[in-house]
């Protein structure tokens, strides 16, 4: 079956092409930026919009991003291809791997299975937004200390899942960590180290060696 | 995904109006975007129903609880009262997919999710369910398929909530042509029992509003077996619910998922269990009755002993410390 989406942009990479389409990262200070509230009201009014590109305002890592997107653009594509936020990774694009995990408020979701237009009005956090002023969070430090990554492709997703878990449940058990991270898959098999890192970031005495090794 | 228009509906009336052309309802999007990305369904317009008022609430009365169709699976899992009153529902919700999916997946979308048959999900395969003239699974790879069916398609219902709601004798309230229609879980999926093209009994434009669960069955349990330990659909799932009076089961119901296009329920087994004290022997006899007419295929015969085992285990779990 034909794939109706254009893939080939000649000299442009997909990402630079998308970015040249008029993406503007606006700071709150920019004059004449309509308020997010007004944008939201417009986006959520009961009117039919698209299929052509429409203005979409996302609040990512505390900064407003004013984008022009077709309604079909996923939040993941908006971050990676229409902004410079490539921290959230695309693994499956089908809600089955967790590499694209971002937070909406405090809630981890798959950015590949959500439209950018639906994410307006939320405080979106990607892995880029975790460290403040270059200081890694406890969870990030624990991942480093426990050597919880190999290729690192799954790491941003796991960091978001563990960060969300510890906000909701600061003293999780090993089972809580496994339950919270079941939707993140690491093809390099670093799961036991990730479990150790999550528990150590929470200050929970590391589970027995067998419990950690028997990660399923 | 092909390009589509997009609208947020603020009332059920406008949702129905908007969807009337070539539109589809968008709830959590977990299933819908999978279908759209594989070009398995097409839509000119996605109608986001997540802002519909009043549908995101869990309410309890004396005789029944109401769960709105926009309540998320995570909200069910995290609801302390649901865990006490309907432990089977809690356990079913907690095992659905992953945290990220449960956070956005809605009750309505979970019930209305489409077949997981891998021939249906393959964009190049034109099987019966997609207006083709052949079921590829029947003589093909059918290890995840049904033991029961009323038509030529053997794709099973996979909604874990449907299995549990069936055991709890819950009713879905569906807005159809402007009228509220009440459907048991058997009725909600009967369409898929009869018609290979259907995934359930919903007509185009039908909107699931809420689910009502009677409180008569004070005990409930849910178990599933999957290939993977977590983040996987069930190979077989089982839910059971009953009241226990003087140690005896009252109004027991057992339902199984992933073995039939409908939540599999056998009235003979329910009435056999009624008034019985649960023990290994009664659980075994009930399981025999439930699976009596199973028609295994080349690769799914393992589901028969697996289902037998989890029916027994679910029933014994129901017994708890009675
Ligand atoms: C790896 C994996 C494992 C999974 N395991 C399980 C499992 O074990 N058990 C299980 O039950 N599910 C499982 N799922 C499926 C998941 O739970 C469903 O995709 C999800 O619940 C769908 O809900 P949604 O709100 O995202 O629906 P959407 O994708 O938004 O909608 C699904 C369908 O329902 C329609 N719809 C939505 N709301 C309504 C409504 N109110 N009235 C009428 N129609 C409506 C939509 O138009 C669409 O056709 C799994 C998914 C994945 C990826
Ligand atoms: S089981 Fe149903 S969905 Fe699967 S190939 Fe057969 S007809 Fe198609
Ligand atoms: S890319 Fe989103 S879950 Fe895999
Ligand atoms: S570290 Fe390579 S995928 Fe997880």
XYZ file of N, CA, C and O in Angstrom, chain A residues 130-132 135-146 159 162-163 166 170-171 196-204:
120
model
N 14.534 18.064 32.764
C 14.729 17.527 34.123
C 15.818 18.300 34.872
O 15.590 18.801 35.967
N 17.012 18.369 34.282
C 18.127 19.038 34.963
C 17.866 20.535 34.984
O 17.477 21.124 33.981
N 18.053 21.138 36.159
C 17.875 22.585 36.252
C 19.259 23.227 36.352
O 20.077 22.826 37.187
N 22.263 21.069 36.668
C 22.384 20.102 37.762
C 21.472 18.919 37.508
O 20.248 19.078 37.451
N 22.073 17.754 37.395
C 21.273 16.553 37.160
C 20.371 16.289 38.360
O 20.727 16.580 39.505
N 19.195 15.721 38.089
C 18.308 15.351 39.196
C 18.862 14.102 39.873
O 19.740 13.418 39.339
N 18.294 13.809 41.043
C 18.697 12.607 41.778
C 18.567 11.356 40.917
O 19.412 10.471 40.944
N 17.454 11.311 40.175
C 17.212 10.122 39.353
C 18.290 10.023 38.267
O 18.872 8.954 38.036
N 18.587 11.142 37.624
C 19.625 11.119 36.584
C 20.977 10.704 37.169
O 21.703 9.899 36.579
N 21.302 11.276 38.350
C 22.575 10.911 38.986
C 22.623 9.427 39.301
O 23.637 8.768 39.106
N 21.493 8.912 39.791
C 21.455 7.486 40.151
C 21.667 6.615 38.909
O 22.340 5.581 38.969
N 21.096 7.029 37.780
C 21.303 6.266 36.540
C 22.794 6.218 36.195
O 23.309 5.188 35.760
N 23.471 7.361 36.389
C 24.906 7.386 36.105
C 25.670 6.499 37.081
O 26.490 5.670 36.685
N 25.364 6.687 38.379
C 26.094 5.932 39.403
C 25.907 4.433 39.235
O 26.844 3.657 39.420
N 24.703 4.016 38.897
C 24.433 2.572 38.787
C 24.735 2.074 37.374
O 24.463 0.913 37.065
N 13.878 7.511 32.368
C 14.038 8.620 33.319
C 12.692 9.284 33.608
O 12.393 9.633 34.761
N 10.540 6.845 35.809
C 11.004 6.763 37.196
C 10.748 8.095 37.908
O 10.302 8.123 39.059
N 11.002 9.210 37.220
C 10.755 10.521 37.821
C 9.286 10.649 38.227
O 8.969 11.085 39.336
N 8.475 8.461 41.334
C 8.960 8.971 42.618
C 8.187 10.210 43.076
O 8.098 10.490 44.274
N 7.161 8.316 46.696
C 8.589 8.574 46.944
C 9.362 7.374 47.498
O 10.582 7.349 47.385
N 8.663 6.402 48.077
C 9.377 5.227 48.615
C 8.840 3.945 47.982
O 8.168 3.137 48.630
N 17.839 -0.809 40.214
C 18.741 -0.358 41.284
C 18.798 1.159 41.343
O 18.747 1.758 42.416
N 18.898 1.784 40.182
C 19.003 3.244 40.132
C 17.751 3.891 40.707
O 17.834 4.842 41.490
N 16.585 3.370 40.325
C 15.332 3.960 40.807
C 15.256 3.849 42.327
O 14.902 4.814 43.015
N 15.601 2.668 42.853
C 15.518 2.474 44.301
C 16.549 3.348 45.009
O 16.269 3.937 46.058
N 17.721 3.450 44.431
C 18.758 4.248 45.087
C 18.397 5.740 45.042
O 18.604 6.462 46.018
N 17.795 6.202 43.947
C 17.355 7.607 43.896
C 16.303 7.878 44.962
O 16.206 8.983 45.492
N 15.503 6.863 45.278
C 14.445 7.034 46.275
C 14.974 6.822 47.691
O 14.234 6.967 48.660
N 16.251 6.427 47.793
C 16.818 6.156 49.110
C 16.243 4.897 49.727
O 16.232 4.727 50.949
N 15.738 4.005 48.891
C 15.226 2.725 49.386
C 16.382 1.739 49.320
O 17.067 1.666 48.292
